[in-house]
PDB file of C-alpha atoms in Angstrom:
ATOM      1  CA  MET O   1      49.221-125.956  56.990  1.00 96.00           C
ATOM      2  CA  ARG O   2      47.578-123.983  59.773  1.00 98.00           C
ATOM      3  CA  ILE O   3      49.980-123.886  62.702  1.00 98.00           C
ATOM      4  CA  ALA O   4      49.508-122.174  66.062  1.00 99.00           C
ATOM      5  CA  ILE O   5      52.509-121.108  68.116  1.00 99.00           C
ATOM      6  CA  ALA O   6      52.700-119.939  71.722  1.00 98.00           C
ATOM      7  CA  SER O   7      55.364-119.425  74.344  1.00 98.00           C
ATOM      8  CA  ASP O   8      56.168-117.892  77.673  1.00 98.00           C
ATOM      9  CA  HIS O   9      58.549-114.979  78.208  1.00 98.00           C
ATOM     10  CA  ALA O  10      61.639-117.220  78.253  1.00 98.00           C
ATOM     11  CA  ALA O  11      60.927-118.431  74.720  1.00 98.00           C
ATOM     12  CA  PHE O  12      59.613-115.149  73.299  1.00 98.00           C
ATOM     13  CA  ASP O  13      62.598-114.645  70.960  1.00 98.00           C
ATOM     14  CA  LEU O  14      62.594-118.255  69.764  1.00 98.00           C
ATOM     15  CA  LYS O  15      58.859-117.989  69.086  1.00 98.00           C
ATOM     16  CA  ALA O  16      59.439-114.933  66.880  1.00 98.00           C
ATOM     17  CA  GLU O  17      62.189-116.720  64.927  1.00 98.00           C
ATOM     18  CA  LEU O  18      60.112-119.858  64.403  1.00 98.00           C
ATOM     19  CA  ARG O  19      56.967-117.908  63.497  1.00 98.00           C
ATOM     20  CA  GLU O  20      58.862-116.121  60.715  1.00 98.00           C
ATOM     21  CA  TYR O  21      60.459-119.368  59.579  1.00 98.00           C
ATOM     22  CA  LEU O  22      57.079-121.095  59.315  1.00 98.00           C
ATOM     23  CA  ILE O  23      55.661-118.170  57.352  1.00 98.00           C
ATOM     24  CA  GLU O  24      58.646-118.304  54.972  1.00 98.00           C
ATOM     25  CA  LEU O  25      57.852-121.986  54.414  1.00 98.00           C
ATOM     26  CA  GLY O  26      54.336-120.994  53.353  1.00 98.00           C
ATOM     27  CA  HIS O  27      52.376-122.007  56.436  1.00 98.00           C
ATOM     28  CA  GLU O  28      49.503-120.024  57.902  1.00 98.00           C
ATOM     29  CA  VAL O  29      50.648-119.154  61.435  1.00 98.00           C
ATOM     30  CA  ALA O  30      48.568-118.012  64.390  1.00 98.00           C
ATOM     31  CA  ASP O  31      50.758-116.415  67.054  1.00 98.00           C
ATOM     32  CA  LEU O  32      48.877-116.897  70.326  1.00 98.00           C
ATOM     33  CA  GLY O  33      51.297-114.840  72.346  1.00 97.00           C
ATOM     34  CA  PRO O  34      52.657-113.424  74.370  1.00 98.00           C
ATOM     35  CA  GLU O  35      53.102-110.144  72.522  1.00 97.00           C
ATOM     36  CA  THR O  36      56.070-108.973  74.616  1.00 96.00           C
ATOM     37  CA  ALA O  37      58.900-110.569  76.575  1.00 96.00           C
ATOM     38  CA  ASP O  38      57.331-109.483  79.872  1.00 97.00           C
ATOM     39  CA  ARG O  39      56.912-112.255  82.438  1.00 97.00           C
ATOM     40  CA  VAL O  40      53.899-114.506  81.842  1.00 97.00           C
ATOM     41  CA  ASP O  41      52.754-117.928  83.057  1.00 98.00           C
ATOM     42  CA  TYR O  42      53.352-120.756  80.576  1.00 98.00           C
ATOM     43  CA  PRO O  43      50.190-122.716  81.529  1.00 98.00           C
ATOM     44  CA  ASP O  44      47.994-119.886  80.233  1.00 98.00           C
ATOM     45  CA  TYR O  45      49.614-120.095  76.804  1.00 98.00           C
ATOM     46  CA  GLY O  46      49.756-123.887  76.799  1.00 98.00           C
ATOM     47  CA  TYR O  47      46.022-124.091  77.469  1.00 98.00           C
ATOM     48  CA  LYS O  48      45.299-121.498  74.784  1.00 98.00           C
ATOM     49  CA  LEU O  49      47.392-123.414  72.250  1.00 98.00           C
ATOM     50  CA  ALA O  50      45.740-126.709  73.175  1.00 98.00           C
ATOM     51  CA  GLY O  51      42.321-125.164  72.652  1.00 98.00           C
ATOM     52  CA  VAL O  52      42.956-124.114  69.055  1.00 98.00           C
ATOM     53  CA  VAL O  53      44.520-127.459  68.158  1.00 98.00           C
ATOM     54  CA  ALA O  54      41.688-129.365  69.835  1.00 98.00           C
ATOM     55  CA  ASP O  55      38.958-127.390  68.073  1.00 98.00           C
ATOM     56  CA  GLY O  56      40.649-127.734  64.670  1.00 98.00           C
ATOM     57  CA  THR O  57      41.463-124.052  64.195  1.00 98.00           C
ATOM     58  CA  ALA O  58      45.091-125.165  63.820  1.00 98.00           C
ATOM     59  CA  GLN O  59      46.280-128.499  62.458  1.00 98.00           C
ATOM     60  CA  PHE O  60      49.434-128.433  64.555  1.00 98.00           C
ATOM     61  CA  GLY O  61      50.874-126.493  67.455  1.00 98.00           C
ATOM     62  CA  VAL O  62      54.315-125.331  68.524  1.00 99.00           C
ATOM     63  CA  ALA O  63      54.678-124.873  72.295  1.00 99.00           C
ATOM     64  CA  LEU O  64      57.736-123.131  73.715  1.00 98.00           C
ATOM     65  CA  CYS O  65      58.966-122.218  77.168  1.00 98.00           C
ATOM     66  CA  GLY O  66      62.332-122.120  78.922  1.00 98.00           C
ATOM     67  CA  SER O  67      62.669-125.900  79.211  1.00 98.00           C
ATOM     68  CA  GLY O  68      59.678-126.984  77.119  1.00 98.00           C
ATOM     69  CA  ILE O  69      58.529-129.126  80.023  1.00 98.00           C
ATOM     70  CA  GLY O  70      55.966-126.880  81.696  1.00 98.00           C
ATOM     71  CA  ILE O  71      54.161-125.806  78.551  1.00 98.00           C
ATOM     72  CA  SER O  72      54.072-129.392  77.252  1.00 98.00           C
ATOM     73  CA  ILE O  73      52.414-130.514  80.478  1.00 98.00           C
ATOM     74  CA  ALA O  74      49.832-127.746  80.099  1.00 98.00           C
ATOM     75  CA  VAL O  75      49.072-128.687  76.484  1.00 98.00           C
ATOM     76  CA  ASN O  76      48.735-132.360  77.387  1.00 97.00           C
ATOM     77  CA  ARG O  77      45.966-131.561  79.877  1.00 96.00           C
ATOM     78  CA  ASN O  78      43.680-131.371  76.853  1.00 96.00           C
ATOM     79  CA  PRO O  79      42.756-134.938  75.835  1.00 93.00           C
ATOM     80  CA  ALA O  80      42.632-133.953  72.154  1.00 94.00           C
ATOM     81  CA  CYS O  81      46.315-132.973  72.207  1.00 96.00           C
ATOM     82  CA  ARG O  82      49.398-135.111  72.076  1.00 97.00           C
ATOM     83  CA  CYS O  83      52.306-132.796  72.780  1.00 98.00           C
ATOM     84  CA  ALA O  84      55.846-134.163  72.497  1.00 98.00           C
ATOM     85  CA  LEU O  85      58.859-132.413  73.980  1.00 98.00           C
ATOM     86  CA  VAL O  86      61.724-132.836  71.508  1.00 98.00           C
ATOM     87  CA  THR O  87      65.384-131.850  71.349  1.00 97.00           C
ATOM     88  CA  ASP O  88      66.408-133.289  67.996  1.00 98.00           C
ATOM     89  CA  PRO O  89      64.876-134.009  64.577  1.00 98.00           C
ATOM     90  CA  TYR O  90      64.762-137.776  65.085  1.00 98.00           C
ATOM     91  CA  ALA O  91      62.642-137.383  68.225  1.00 98.00           C
ATOM     92  CA  ALA O  92      60.396-134.966  66.313  1.00 98.00           C
ATOM     93  CA  THR O  93      59.945-137.509  63.530  1.00 98.00           C
ATOM     94  CA  LEU O  94      59.117-140.312  65.967  1.00 98.00           C
ATOM     95  CA  ALA O  95      56.649-138.078  67.800  1.00 98.00           C
ATOM     96  CA  ARG O  96      54.602-137.889  64.591  1.00 97.00           C
ATOM     97  CA  GLU O  97      55.229-141.400  63.269  1.00 96.00           C
ATOM     98  CA  HIS O  98      54.665-143.361  66.488  1.00 96.00           C
ATOM     99  CA  ASN O  99      52.571-141.052  68.699  1.00 93.00           C
ATOM    100  CA  ASP O 100      50.591-139.003  66.171  1.00 95.00           C
ATOM    101  CA  ALA O 101      51.674-135.890  68.077  1.00 97.00           C
ATOM    102  CA  ASN O 102      49.810-132.774  67.007  1.00 98.00           C
ATOM    103  CA  VAL O 103      51.881-130.367  69.099  1.00 98.00           C
ATOM    104  CA  VAL O 104      55.655-130.148  69.338  1.00 98.00           C
ATOM    105  CA  ALA O 105      57.311-128.554  72.380  1.00 98.00           C
ATOM    106  CA  MET O 106      60.839-127.239  72.712  1.00 98.00           C
ATOM    107  CA  GLY O 107      62.829-125.484  75.396  1.00 98.00           C
ATOM    108  CA  ALA O 108      64.373-122.154  74.397  1.00 98.00           C
ATOM    109  CA  ARG O 109      67.079-122.492  77.047  1.00 98.00           C
ATOM    110  CA  LEU O 110      68.021-125.946  75.772  1.00 97.00           C
ATOM    111  CA  ILE O 111      67.840-125.737  71.984  1.00 96.00           C
ATOM    112  CA  GLY O 112      69.271-123.326  69.448  1.00 96.00           C
ATOM    113  CA  VAL O 113      67.354-121.701  66.627  1.00 98.00           C
ATOM    114  CA  ASP O 114      68.864-123.915  63.918  1.00 98.00           C
ATOM    115  CA  GLN O 115      68.134-127.102  65.857  1.00 98.00           C
ATOM    116  CA  ALA O 116      64.588-125.884  66.571  1.00 98.00           C
ATOM    117  CA  LYS O 117      64.038-125.262  62.851  1.00 98.00           C
ATOM    118  CA  ALA O 118      65.355-128.744  62.051  1.00 98.00           C
ATOM    119  CA  CYS O 119      62.956-130.206  64.617  1.00 98.00           C
ATOM    120  CA  LEU O 120      60.047-128.311  63.054  1.00 98.00           C
ATOM    121  CA  ASP O 121      60.991-129.533  59.578  1.00 98.00           C
ATOM    122  CA  ALA O 122      61.127-133.120  60.785  1.00 98.00           C
ATOM    123  CA  PHE O 123      57.886-132.852  62.760  1.00 98.00           C
ATOM    124  CA  LEU O 124      55.893-131.261  59.944  1.00 98.00           C
ATOM    125  CA  SER O 125      57.164-133.598  57.229  1.00 98.00           C
ATOM    126  CA  ALA O 126      56.559-136.846  59.127  1.00 97.00           C
ATOM    127  CA  GLN O 127      53.296-138.776  58.943  1.00 94.00           C
ATOM    128  CA  PHE O 128      51.610-141.009  61.496  1.00 86.00           C
ATOM    129  CA  ALA O 129      52.593-144.605  60.697  1.00 80.00           C
ATOM    130  CA  ASN O 130      49.271-146.141  61.863  1.00 70.00           C
ATOM    131  CA  GLY O 131      49.565-149.931  62.104  1.00 74.00           C
ATOM    132  CA  ARG O 132      50.732-151.163  65.481  1.00 74.00           C
ATOM    133  CA  HIS O 133      50.785-147.582  66.796  1.00 74.00           C
ATOM    134  CA  THR O 134      47.066-146.905  66.292  1.00 80.00           C
ATOM    135  CA  GLY O 135      45.850-148.818  69.344  1.00 71.00           C
ATOM    136  CA  ARG O 136      48.484-147.219  71.533  1.00 80.00           C
ATOM    137  CA  VAL O 137      47.561-143.715  70.410  1.00 76.00           C
ATOM    138  CA  ASP O 138      43.886-144.502  71.014  1.00 81.00           C
ATOM    139  CA  LYS O 139      44.795-145.357  74.609  1.00 77.00           C
ATOM    140  CA  LEU O 140      46.348-141.902  75.020  1.00 81.00           C
ATOM    141  CA  THR O 141      42.972-140.327  74.287  1.00 78.00           C
ATOM    142  CA  HIS O 142      40.849-142.988  75.963  1.00 74.00           C
ATOM    143  CA  PRO O 143      42.784-144.428  78.940  1.00 70.00           C
ATOM    144  CA  THR O 144      41.795-147.885  80.106  1.00 72.00           C
ATOM    145  CA  CYS O 145      42.761-147.310  83.732  1.00 62.00           C
TER     146      CYS O 145
END
């Protein structure tokens, strides 16, 4: 799979660990930055990540910041992205199965490397369930209000 990954400075080390893990699993990984642990603004990297997922350059995205909250909000500004903030593998699975999430977000200050890897495994192995969830996901892209 083609996977893009981006973070802010708080999640720089986690991003490096997960990038290498994804490569070891055989995925093609685009690291969108930052290139150092110097202070940066998470919205810039969230928007960049959303752009490559929305245009199809990457099939999935991994968004990381200190809490995972800020960068997930930034990614979700793009109507083609459904970014789910997760803290455990079950939530990561449901994000794909029920919400057809195409970006997973995690907080480096809240999750360890092993748990983050387990979340990635769950997210990438799950499939959208369709059925009763399809109409709901359509409403995420095309709000009725």
